[in-house]
Amino acid sequence: MIRKAVLPVAGFGTRCLPASKAIPKEMITIVDRPVIQYVVEEAIAAGIRDIVFVTSSNKGAIENHFDTHAELEASLEAKGKHDLLASLRSMVPEDVNIISIRQGEPLGLGHAILCARPIIGDEPFAVLLPDVLVDNSDTPRSDLAGMLEAYDQHATAQLMVEEVDWAQVEKYGIVAPAGEAPAPSSSADLVGMVEKPPRDQAPSNLAVIGRYALPGAIFPILEKTPPGAGGEIQLTDAIESLREQQGVQAYRMRGTTYDCGQPLGYLEATLAYACRHPELGGDFKALLARYHLGA
């Protein structure tokens, strides 16, 4: 079972400017916690126990968020704010390790993943893009847990995909299944992947959404992958080489995704998570109704 995950958090977050000028985009809050915390919680719930942040010099707030804050905890304890104290102390379970490693230069997602090699070694691992939330509140199980189980079952790299509207395919990386598209919560072999194809050239409407299960064999491939689009080392290029060598599968998810790296996705995630918040949900829905009636 995969127990390690890489979260690349070194990027500038230009789609979130000006909000991300001084605050890492991963620290922008959805209701009562930053986006990155939801992604870490997703990884932990799926069985991940070593979480590797590939970070940069301006992302110290992320490391601080998951570190112990002794003064704050002492203050909360002295004031009898035990619920808040418990929420801080339970953020990272005792059997989970948070590890950071620097990406010295912004050379692409593939390069960011390669930076984690000294920690991952030759083991299989997951990759979670931290600006995408995967919401499994209405599904029987976590999509990430299902994808990791599929990796164990098939011993083949997995790309999590979701069905998107055909009119939107040119916004995504689209996979080409070898045969029929996989049913939800199952995998299918791929014959390729196309980045942002025109609708009439798209091999399917299954889009890659930022969750991967990869073998350690991806690292020597990344080392040899030349710069691609934008002059950066692209993970997509390395995955295509991996597919040619040993195969890659698409794992079709059941849940809902929110792209919090762009304003509308962030707003949609805020609405969805606020409406079902155990303490704020009722009052938030009342606010929505009031503003709707006043429109």
PDB file of C-alpha atoms in Angstrom:
ATOM      1  CA  MET A   1       0.000   0.000   0.000  1.00  0.00           C
ATOM      2  CA  ILE A   2       1.280   3.473  -0.873  1.00  0.00           C
ATOM      3  CA  ARG A   3       2.193   5.375   2.286  1.00  0.00           C
ATOM      4  CA  LYS A   4       3.997   8.433   0.869  1.00  0.00           C
ATOM      5  CA  ALA A   5       2.599  11.452  -0.959  1.00  0.00           C
ATOM      6  CA  VAL A   6       4.199  14.427  -2.669  1.00  0.00           C
ATOM      7  CA  LEU A   7       2.425  17.789  -2.598  1.00  0.00           C
ATOM      8  CA  PRO A   8       4.125  20.325  -4.917  1.00  0.00           C
ATOM      9  CA  VAL A   9       3.543  23.738  -3.320  1.00  0.00           C
ATOM     10  CA  ALA A  10       6.419  25.798  -4.729  1.00  0.00           C
ATOM     11  CA  GLY A  11       4.499  27.655  -7.465  1.00  0.00           C
ATOM     12  CA  PHE A  12       3.741  31.382  -7.489  1.00  0.00           C
ATOM     13  CA  GLY A  13      -0.030  30.937  -7.716  1.00  0.00           C
ATOM     14  CA  THR A  14      -0.406  33.554 -10.437  1.00  0.00           C
ATOM     15  CA  ARG A  15      -4.029  32.582 -11.111  1.00  0.00           C
ATOM     16  CA  CYS A  16      -4.855  33.747  -7.580  1.00  0.00           C
ATOM     17  CA  LEU A  17      -3.182  37.153  -7.751  1.00  0.00           C
ATOM     18  CA  PRO A  18      -3.347  39.595  -6.058  1.00  0.00           C
ATOM     19  CA  ALA A  19      -4.478  37.388  -3.138  1.00  0.00           C
ATOM     20  CA  SER A  20      -1.395  35.178  -3.500  1.00  0.00           C
ATOM     21  CA  LYS A  21       1.168  37.982  -3.699  1.00  0.00           C
ATOM     22  CA  ALA A  22       2.149  37.724  -0.027  1.00  0.00           C
ATOM     23  CA  ILE A  23       0.147  34.654   1.052  1.00  0.00           C
ATOM     24  CA  PRO A  24       0.771  31.228  -0.504  1.00  0.00           C
ATOM     25  CA  LYS A  25      -2.242  30.263  -2.614  1.00  0.00           C
ATOM     26  CA  GLU A  26      -2.381  27.014  -0.662  1.00  0.00           C
ATOM     27  CA  MET A  27      -3.051  29.034   2.513  1.00  0.00           C
ATOM     28  CA  ILE A  28      -6.123  30.828   1.136  1.00  0.00           C
ATOM     29  CA  THR A  29      -8.999  29.824   3.398  1.00  0.00           C
ATOM     30  CA  ILE A  30     -12.044  27.738   2.518  1.00  0.00           C
ATOM     31  CA  VAL A  31     -14.473  28.487   5.392  1.00  0.00           C
ATOM     32  CA  ASP A  32     -12.296  27.826   8.454  1.00  0.00           C
ATOM     33  CA  ARG A  33      -9.094  26.225   7.191  1.00  0.00           C
ATOM     34  CA  PRO A  34      -6.630  26.705   4.344  1.00  0.00           C
ATOM     35  CA  VAL A  35      -6.937  24.728   1.126  1.00  0.00           C
ATOM     36  CA  ILE A  36      -3.746  22.803   1.873  1.00  0.00           C
ATOM     37  CA  GLN A  37      -5.209  21.436   5.101  1.00  0.00           C
ATOM     38  CA  TYR A  38      -8.120  19.825   3.252  1.00  0.00           C
ATOM     39  CA  VAL A  39      -5.652  18.138   0.878  1.00  0.00           C
ATOM     40  CA  VAL A  40      -3.472  16.897   3.744  1.00  0.00           C
ATOM     41  CA  GLU A  41      -6.579  15.555   5.508  1.00  0.00           C
ATOM     42  CA  GLU A  42      -7.556  13.746   2.293  1.00  0.00           C
ATOM     43  CA  ALA A  43      -4.115  12.111   2.123  1.00  0.00           C
ATOM     44  CA  ILE A  44      -4.139  11.075   5.779  1.00  0.00           C
ATOM     45  CA  ALA A  45      -7.639   9.594   5.509  1.00  0.00           C
ATOM     46  CA  ALA A  46      -6.462   7.490   2.542  1.00  0.00           C
ATOM     47  CA  GLY A  47      -3.633   5.947   4.573  1.00  0.00           C
ATOM     48  CA  ILE A  48      -0.745   8.256   3.676  1.00  0.00           C
ATOM     49  CA  ARG A  49       1.729   8.604   6.536  1.00  0.00           C
ATOM     50  CA  ASP A  50       4.649  10.555   4.987  1.00  0.00           C
ATOM     51  CA  ILE A  51       3.611  13.841   3.376  1.00  0.00           C
ATOM     52  CA  VAL A  52       6.337  15.605   1.419  1.00  0.00           C
ATOM     53  CA  PHE A  53       5.922  19.289   0.619  1.00  0.00           C
ATOM     54  CA  VAL A  54       8.057  20.410  -2.322  1.00  0.00           C
ATOM     55  CA  THR A  55       8.274  24.036  -1.387  1.00  0.00           C
ATOM     56  CA  SER A  56      10.155  27.294  -2.038  1.00  0.00           C
ATOM     57  CA  SER A  57      11.559  30.187  -0.075  1.00  0.00           C
ATOM     58  CA  ASN A  58       8.276  32.147   0.060  1.00  0.00           C
ATOM     59  CA  LYS A  59       6.126  29.261   1.345  1.00  0.00           C
ATOM     60  CA  GLY A  60       7.173  29.190   4.999  1.00  0.00           C
ATOM     61  CA  ALA A  61       3.570  29.790   6.094  1.00  0.00           C
ATOM     62  CA  ILE A  62       2.660  26.270   4.936  1.00  0.00           C
ATOM     63  CA  GLU A  63       5.365  24.660   7.058  1.00  0.00           C
ATOM     64  CA  ASN A  64       4.412  26.854  10.019  1.00  0.00           C
ATOM     65  CA  HIS A  65       0.748  25.876   9.706  1.00  0.00           C
ATOM     66  CA  PHE A  66       1.520  22.196  10.271  1.00  0.00           C
ATOM     67  CA  ASP A  67       4.186  22.775  12.917  1.00  0.00           C
ATOM     68  CA  THR A  68       3.627  22.969  16.669  1.00  0.00           C
ATOM     69  CA  HIS A  69       2.941  26.484  17.991  1.00  0.00           C
ATOM     70  CA  ALA A  70       3.837  26.107  21.663  1.00  0.00           C
ATOM     71  CA  GLU A  71       2.982  29.662  22.708  1.00  0.00           C
ATOM     72  CA  LEU A  72      -0.421  29.609  21.044  1.00  0.00           C
ATOM     73  CA  GLU A  73      -1.257  26.215  22.524  1.00  0.00           C
ATOM     74  CA  ALA A  74      -0.210  27.355  26.001  1.00  0.00           C
ATOM     75  CA  SER A  75      -2.379  30.457  25.638  1.00  0.00           C
ATOM     76  CA  LEU A  76      -5.429  28.455  24.556  1.00  0.00           C
ATOM     77  CA  GLU A  77      -4.939  26.014  27.418  1.00  0.00           C
ATOM     78  CA  ALA A  78      -4.620  28.828  29.959  1.00  0.00           C
ATOM     79  CA  LYS A  79      -7.837  30.402  28.682  1.00  0.00           C
ATOM     80  CA  GLY A  80      -9.733  27.116  28.778  1.00  0.00           C
ATOM     81  CA  LYS A  81     -10.281  27.054  25.012  1.00  0.00           C
ATOM     82  CA  HIS A  82      -9.972  23.289  24.892  1.00  0.00           C
ATOM     83  CA  ASP A  83     -11.925  22.717  21.655  1.00  0.00           C
ATOM     84  CA  LEU A  84      -9.640  25.049  19.712  1.00  0.00           C
ATOM     85  CA  LEU A  85      -6.598  23.461  21.319  1.00  0.00           C
ATOM     86  CA  ALA A  86      -7.792  19.996  20.356  1.00  0.00           C
ATOM     87  CA  SER A  87      -8.369  21.096  16.750  1.00  0.00           C
ATOM     88  CA  LEU A  88      -4.765  22.285  16.513  1.00  0.00           C
ATOM     89  CA  ARG A  89      -3.261  19.213  18.122  1.00  0.00           C
ATOM     90  CA  SER A  90      -5.261  16.808  15.973  1.00  0.00           C
ATOM     91  CA  MET A  91      -4.285  18.484  12.701  1.00  0.00           C
ATOM     92  CA  VAL A  92      -1.397  16.061  12.163  1.00  0.00           C
ATOM     93  CA  PRO A  93      -1.763  12.642  13.860  1.00  0.00           C
ATOM     94  CA  GLU A  94       1.244  11.347  15.782  1.00  0.00           C
ATOM     95  CA  ASP A  95       1.931   8.631  13.201  1.00  0.00           C
ATOM     96  CA  VAL A  96       2.064  11.109  10.292  1.00  0.00           C
ATOM     97  CA  ASN A  97       5.270  12.851   9.203  1.00  0.00           C
ATOM     98  CA  ILE A  98       5.283  16.244   7.488  1.00  0.00           C
ATOM     99  CA  ILE A  99       8.501  16.692   5.508  1.00  0.00           C
ATOM    100  CA  SER A 100       9.638  19.677   3.431  1.00  0.00           C
ATOM    101  CA  ILE A 101      12.178  19.881   0.643  1.00  0.00           C
ATOM    102  CA  ARG A 102      13.032  22.905  -1.485  1.00  0.00           C
ATOM    103  CA  GLN A 103      12.663  23.283  -5.231  1.00  0.00           C
ATOM    104  CA  GLY A 104      15.447  25.787  -5.875  1.00  0.00           C
ATOM    105  CA  GLU A 105      14.210  26.888  -9.279  1.00  0.00           C
ATOM    106  CA  PRO A 106      10.685  26.900 -10.796  1.00  0.00           C
ATOM    107  CA  LEU A 107      11.460  24.336 -13.494  1.00  0.00           C
ATOM    108  CA  GLY A 108       8.046  22.705 -13.754  1.00  0.00           C
ATOM    109  CA  LEU A 109       5.830  20.137 -12.069  1.00  0.00           C
ATOM    110  CA  GLY A 110       7.989  17.253 -13.240  1.00  0.00           C
ATOM    111  CA  HIS A 111      11.049  18.857 -11.700  1.00  0.00           C
ATOM    112  CA  ALA A 112       9.153  19.488  -8.454  1.00  0.00           C
ATOM    113  CA  ILE A 113       8.281  15.785  -8.222  1.00  0.00           C
ATOM    114  CA  LEU A 114      11.903  14.870  -8.962  1.00  0.00           C
ATOM    115  CA  CYS A 115      13.023  17.033  -6.030  1.00  0.00           C
ATOM    116  CA  ALA A 116      11.228  14.590  -3.686  1.00  0.00           C
ATOM    117  CA  ARG A 117      13.292  11.600  -4.828  1.00  0.00           C
ATOM    118  CA  PRO A 118      15.745  11.690  -1.875  1.00  0.00           C
ATOM    119  CA  ILE A 119      12.784  11.196   0.468  1.00  0.00           C
ATOM    120  CA  ILE A 120      10.628   8.849  -1.619  1.00  0.00           C
ATOM    121  CA  GLY A 121      13.463   6.636  -2.816  1.00  0.00           C
ATOM    122  CA  ASP A 122      12.333   3.816  -5.111  1.00  0.00           C
ATOM    123  CA  GLU A 123       8.926   3.372  -3.477  1.00  0.00           C
ATOM    124  CA  PRO A 124       5.598   3.997  -5.181  1.00  0.00           C
ATOM    125  CA  PHE A 125       3.962   7.228  -4.083  1.00  0.00           C
ATOM    126  CA  ALA A 126       0.986   9.486  -4.586  1.00  0.00           C
ATOM    127  CA  VAL A 127       0.981  13.019  -5.979  1.00  0.00           C
ATOM    128  CA  LEU A 128      -1.729  15.451  -4.892  1.00  0.00           C
ATOM    129  CA  LEU A 129      -1.922  18.859  -6.534  1.00  0.00           C
ATOM    130  CA  PRO A 130      -2.759  21.177  -3.639  1.00  0.00           C
ATOM    131  CA  ASP A 131      -5.071  23.610  -5.436  1.00  0.00           C
ATOM    132  CA  VAL A 132      -7.593  20.881  -6.315  1.00  0.00           C
ATOM    133  CA  LEU A 133     -10.074  19.720  -3.680  1.00  0.00           C
ATOM    134  CA  VAL A 134     -11.676  16.288  -4.100  1.00  0.00           C
ATOM    135  CA  ASP A 135     -15.008  16.215  -2.293  1.00  0.00           C
ATOM    136  CA  ASN A 136     -16.231  12.732  -1.336  1.00  0.00           C
ATOM    137  CA  SER A 137     -18.940  13.827   1.081  1.00  0.00           C
ATOM    138  CA  ASP A 138     -21.629  12.137  -1.056  1.00  0.00           C
ATOM    139  CA  THR A 139     -19.729   8.978  -2.034  1.00  0.00           C
ATOM    140  CA  PRO A 140     -19.243   5.669  -0.206  1.00  0.00           C
ATOM    141  CA  ARG A 141     -15.465   6.072   0.068  1.00  0.00           C
ATOM    142  CA  SER A 142     -12.524   8.306  -0.699  1.00  0.00           C
ATOM    143  CA  ASP A 143     -11.536   8.430  -4.361  1.00  0.00           C
ATOM    144  CA  LEU A 144      -7.901   8.712  -3.336  1.00  0.00           C
ATOM    145  CA  ALA A 145      -8.140   5.551  -1.237  1.00  0.00           C
ATOM    146  CA  GLY A 146      -9.780   3.790  -4.177  1.00  0.00           C
ATOM    147  CA  MET A 147      -7.043   4.892  -6.571  1.00  0.00           C
ATOM    148  CA  LEU A 148      -4.288   3.729  -4.210  1.00  0.00           C
ATOM    149  CA  GLU A 149      -6.052   0.377  -3.891  1.00  0.00           C
ATOM    150  CA  ALA A 150      -6.210   0.150  -7.697  1.00  0.00           C
ATOM    151  CA  TYR A 151      -2.457   0.740  -7.849  1.00  0.00           C
ATOM    152  CA  ASP A 152      -1.897  -2.156  -5.458  1.00  0.00           C
ATOM    153  CA  GLN A 153      -4.259  -4.381  -7.410  1.00  0.00           C
ATOM    154  CA  HIS A 154      -2.866  -3.692 -10.881  1.00  0.00           C
ATOM    155  CA  ALA A 155       0.734  -2.681 -10.043  1.00  0.00           C
ATOM    156  CA  THR A 156       0.288   0.045 -12.643  1.00  0.00           C
ATOM    157  CA  ALA A 157       0.470   3.838 -12.419  1.00  0.00           C
ATOM    158  CA  GLN A 158      -2.903   5.497 -11.953  1.00  0.00           C
ATOM    159  CA  LEU A 159      -4.183   8.901 -13.098  1.00  0.00           C
ATOM    160  CA  MET A 160      -7.400  10.015 -11.431  1.00  0.00           C
ATOM    161  CA  VAL A 161      -9.902  11.283 -14.002  1.00  0.00           C
ATOM    162  CA  GLU A 162     -13.395  12.715 -14.004  1.00  0.00           C
ATOM    163  CA  GLU A 163     -15.977  13.068 -16.727  1.00  0.00           C
ATOM    164  CA  VAL A 164     -16.317  16.660 -17.939  1.00  0.00           C
ATOM    165  CA  ASP A 165     -18.701  18.300 -20.362  1.00  0.00           C
ATOM    166  CA  TRP A 166     -17.584  17.803 -23.966  1.00  0.00           C
ATOM    167  CA  ALA A 167     -17.693  21.565 -24.435  1.00  0.00           C
ATOM    168  CA  GLN A 168     -14.998  21.900 -21.749  1.00  0.00           C
ATOM    169  CA  VAL A 169     -12.467  19.274 -22.923  1.00  0.00           C
ATOM    170  CA  GLU A 170     -10.087  21.836 -24.386  1.00  0.00           C
ATOM    171  CA  LYS A 171      -9.427  23.152 -20.867  1.00  0.00           C
ATOM    172  CA  TYR A 172      -7.975  19.866 -19.584  1.00  0.00           C
ATOM    173  CA  GLY A 173      -5.534  17.065 -20.139  1.00  0.00           C
ATOM    174  CA  ILE A 174      -7.742  14.339 -21.664  1.00  0.00           C
ATOM    175  CA  VAL A 175      -6.956  10.626 -21.535  1.00  0.00           C
ATOM    176  CA  ALA A 176      -7.389   8.099 -24.325  1.00  0.00           C
ATOM    177  CA  PRO A 177      -8.610   4.738 -22.940  1.00  0.00           C
ATOM    178  CA  ALA A 178      -7.528   1.596 -24.742  1.00  0.00           C
ATOM    179  CA  GLY A 179     -11.148   0.439 -24.947  1.00  0.00           C
ATOM    180  CA  GLU A 180     -14.289   1.371 -23.094  1.00  0.00           C
ATOM    181  CA  ALA A 181     -14.051   4.193 -20.575  1.00  0.00           C
ATOM    182  CA  PRO A 182     -13.665   2.881 -17.028  1.00  0.00           C
ATOM    183  CA  ALA A 183     -16.737   2.712 -14.813  1.00  0.00           C
ATOM    184  CA  PRO A 184     -16.681   4.881 -11.676  1.00  0.00           C
ATOM    185  CA  SER A 185     -14.264   3.538  -9.047  1.00  0.00           C
ATOM    186  CA  SER A 186     -12.441   1.390 -11.601  1.00  0.00           C
ATOM    187  CA  SER A 187      -9.411   1.609 -13.879  1.00  0.00           C
ATOM    188  CA  ALA A 188      -8.719   1.182 -17.597  1.00  0.00           C
ATOM    189  CA  ASP A 189      -5.522   1.018 -19.630  1.00  0.00           C
ATOM    190  CA  LEU A 190      -4.544   4.111 -21.599  1.00  0.00           C
ATOM    191  CA  VAL A 191      -3.155   4.447 -25.103  1.00  0.00           C
ATOM    192  CA  GLY A 192      -2.248   8.098 -24.582  1.00  0.00           C
ATOM    193  CA  MET A 193      -3.152  11.503 -23.250  1.00  0.00           C
ATOM    194  CA  VAL A 194      -3.823  14.760 -25.075  1.00  0.00           C
ATOM    195  CA  GLU A 195      -3.302  18.172 -23.497  1.00  0.00           C
ATOM    196  CA  LYS A 196      -6.245  20.561 -24.076  1.00  0.00           C
ATOM    197  CA  PRO A 197      -7.505  19.055 -27.353  1.00  0.00           C
ATOM    198  CA  PRO A 198     -10.166  20.679 -29.543  1.00  0.00           C
ATOM    199  CA  ARG A 199     -13.530  19.026 -28.978  1.00  0.00           C
ATOM    200  CA  ASP A 200     -13.511  17.271 -32.345  1.00  0.00           C
ATOM    201  CA  GLN A 201     -10.078  15.769 -31.626  1.00  0.00           C
ATOM    202  CA  ALA A 202     -10.596  14.721 -28.006  1.00  0.00           C
ATOM    203  CA  PRO A 203     -10.309  10.925 -27.549  1.00  0.00           C
ATOM    204  CA  SER A 204     -12.718  11.041 -24.572  1.00  0.00           C
ATOM    205  CA  ASN A 205     -14.188  13.481 -22.086  1.00  0.00           C
ATOM    206  CA  LEU A 206     -12.214  12.074 -19.137  1.00  0.00           C
ATOM    207  CA  ALA A 207      -9.993  14.787 -17.658  1.00  0.00           C
ATOM    208  CA  VAL A 208      -6.961  14.357 -15.406  1.00  0.00           C
ATOM    209  CA  ILE A 209      -7.675  16.181 -12.149  1.00  0.00           C
ATOM    210  CA  GLY A 210      -4.450  16.294 -10.128  1.00  0.00           C
ATOM    211  CA  ARG A 211      -4.223  12.984  -8.270  1.00  0.00           C
ATOM    212  CA  TYR A 212      -1.655  10.372  -9.311  1.00  0.00           C
ATOM    213  CA  ALA A 213      -0.264   7.071  -8.018  1.00  0.00           C
ATOM    214  CA  LEU A 214       3.190   6.538  -9.494  1.00  0.00           C
ATOM    215  CA  PRO A 215       5.967   3.967  -9.227  1.00  0.00           C
ATOM    216  CA  GLY A 216       9.483   4.905  -8.193  1.00  0.00           C
ATOM    217  CA  ALA A 217      10.429   4.181 -11.827  1.00  0.00           C
ATOM    218  CA  ILE A 218       9.108   7.643 -12.728  1.00  0.00           C
ATOM    219  CA  PHE A 219      12.194   9.281 -11.196  1.00  0.00           C
ATOM    220  CA  PRO A 220      14.845   8.066 -13.706  1.00  0.00           C
ATOM    221  CA  ILE A 221      12.381   8.958 -16.465  1.00  0.00           C
ATOM    222  CA  LEU A 222      11.993  12.479 -15.064  1.00  0.00           C
ATOM    223  CA  GLU A 223      15.787  12.814 -14.927  1.00  0.00           C
ATOM    224  CA  LYS A 224      15.945  12.190 -18.669  1.00  0.00           C
ATOM    225  CA  THR A 225      12.850  14.207 -19.626  1.00  0.00           C
ATOM    226  CA  PRO A 226      13.854  17.330 -21.575  1.00  0.00           C
ATOM    227  CA  PRO A 227      12.094  20.653 -21.020  1.00  0.00           C
ATOM    228  CA  GLY A 228       8.741  20.739 -22.770  1.00  0.00           C
ATOM    229  CA  ALA A 229       5.926  23.293 -22.835  1.00  0.00           C
ATOM    230  CA  GLY A 230       6.986  26.609 -21.320  1.00  0.00           C
ATOM    231  CA  GLY A 231      10.584  25.421 -21.089  1.00  0.00           C
ATOM    232  CA  GLU A 232       9.663  23.345 -18.023  1.00  0.00           C
ATOM    233  CA  ILE A 233      10.023  19.653 -17.194  1.00  0.00           C
ATOM    234  CA  GLN A 234       6.486  18.369 -17.581  1.00  0.00           C
ATOM    235  CA  LEU A 235       5.135  15.499 -15.515  1.00  0.00           C
ATOM    236  CA  THR A 236       2.797  14.682 -18.406  1.00  0.00           C
ATOM    237  CA  ASP A 237       5.774  14.004 -20.709  1.00  0.00           C
ATOM    238  CA  ALA A 238       7.344  11.641 -18.164  1.00  0.00           C
ATOM    239  CA  ILE A 239       4.041   9.820 -17.642  1.00  0.00           C
ATOM    240  CA  GLU A 240       3.765   9.279 -21.404  1.00  0.00           C
ATOM    241  CA  SER A 241       7.239   7.699 -21.401  1.00  0.00           C
ATOM    242  CA  LEU A 242       6.193   5.560 -18.432  1.00  0.00           C
ATOM    243  CA  ARG A 243       3.081   4.458 -20.334  1.00  0.00           C
ATOM    244  CA  GLU A 244       5.191   3.338 -23.275  1.00  0.00           C
ATOM    245  CA  GLN A 245       7.509   1.372 -20.991  1.00  0.00           C
ATOM    246  CA  GLN A 246       5.138  -0.315 -18.542  1.00  0.00           C
ATOM    247  CA  GLY A 247       1.621   1.023 -18.995  1.00  0.00           C
ATOM    248  CA  VAL A 248      -0.530   3.627 -17.232  1.00  0.00           C
ATOM    249  CA  GLN A 249      -4.183   3.433 -16.227  1.00  0.00           C
ATOM    250  CA  ALA A 250      -6.944   5.965 -15.643  1.00  0.00           C
ATOM    251  CA  TYR A 251      -8.909   5.661 -12.406  1.00  0.00           C
ATOM    252  CA  ARG A 252     -12.369   7.167 -12.725  1.00  0.00           C
ATOM    253  CA  MET A 253     -13.492   9.040  -9.624  1.00  0.00           C
ATOM    254  CA  ARG A 254     -16.999   9.388  -8.136  1.00  0.00           C
ATOM    255  CA  GLY A 255     -16.680  12.609  -6.149  1.00  0.00           C
ATOM    256  CA  THR A 256     -16.649  16.287  -7.069  1.00  0.00           C
ATOM    257  CA  THR A 257     -13.602  18.438  -7.737  1.00  0.00           C
ATOM    258  CA  TYR A 258     -13.058  22.130  -7.085  1.00  0.00           C
ATOM    259  CA  ASP A 259     -10.194  23.971  -8.748  1.00  0.00           C
ATOM    260  CA  CYS A 260      -9.269  26.411  -5.987  1.00  0.00           C
ATOM    261  CA  GLY A 261      -6.397  27.754  -8.070  1.00  0.00           C
ATOM    262  CA  GLN A 262      -8.817  30.034  -9.905  1.00  0.00           C
ATOM    263  CA  PRO A 263     -11.396  32.433  -8.427  1.00  0.00           C
ATOM    264  CA  LEU A 264     -14.655  30.764  -9.511  1.00  0.00           C
ATOM    265  CA  GLY A 265     -13.504  27.334  -8.373  1.00  0.00           C
ATOM    266  CA  TYR A 266     -12.490  28.813  -5.035  1.00  0.00           C
ATOM    267  CA  LEU A 267     -15.886  30.488  -4.632  1.00  0.00           C
ATOM    268  CA  GLU A 268     -17.728  27.293  -5.557  1.00  0.00           C
ATOM    269  CA  ALA A 269     -15.696  25.317  -3.015  1.00  0.00           C
ATOM    270  CA  THR A 270     -16.449  27.918  -0.352  1.00  0.00           C
ATOM    271  CA  LEU A 271     -20.187  27.610  -1.036  1.00  0.00           C
ATOM    272  CA  ALA A 272     -20.155  23.813  -0.994  1.00  0.00           C
ATOM    273  CA  TYR A 273     -18.075  23.423   2.154  1.00  0.00           C
ATOM    274  CA  ALA A 274     -19.793  26.261   4.023  1.00  0.00           C
ATOM    275  CA  CYS A 275     -23.285  24.872   3.379  1.00  0.00           C
ATOM    276  CA  ARG A 276     -22.455  21.590   5.116  1.00  0.00           C
ATOM    277  CA  HIS A 277     -20.209  22.971   7.855  1.00  0.00           C
ATOM    278  CA  PRO A 278     -21.377  21.381  11.158  1.00  0.00           C
ATOM    279  CA  GLU A 279     -21.407  24.694  13.024  1.00  0.00           C
ATOM    280  CA  LEU A 280     -21.792  27.378  10.363  1.00  0.00           C
ATOM    281  CA  GLY A 281     -23.842  25.575   7.714  1.00  0.00           C
ATOM    282  CA  GLY A 282     -27.314  26.526   8.910  1.00  0.00           C
ATOM    283  CA  ASP A 283     -26.520  30.202   9.379  1.00  0.00           C
ATOM    284  CA  PHE A 284     -24.652  30.310   6.075  1.00  0.00           C
ATOM    285  CA  LYS A 285     -27.650  28.903   4.190  1.00  0.00           C
ATOM    286  CA  ALA A 286     -29.810  31.550   5.859  1.00  0.00           C
ATOM    287  CA  LEU A 287     -27.415  34.207   4.604  1.00  0.00           C
ATOM    288  CA  LEU A 288     -27.592  32.810   1.076  1.00  0.00           C
ATOM    289  CA  ALA A 289     -31.388  32.889   1.203  1.00  0.00           C
ATOM    290  CA  ARG A 290     -31.383  36.451   2.477  1.00  0.00           C
ATOM    291  CA  TYR A 291     -29.059  37.715  -0.241  1.00  0.00           C
ATOM    292  CA  HIS A 292     -30.986  35.823  -2.902  1.00  0.00           C
ATOM    293  CA  LEU A 293     -34.256  37.400  -1.811  1.00  0.00           C
ATOM    294  CA  GLY A 294     -32.619  40.799  -1.770  1.00  0.00           C
ATOM    295  CA  ALA A 295     -31.207  40.472  -5.283  1.00  0.00           C
TER     296      ALA A 295
END
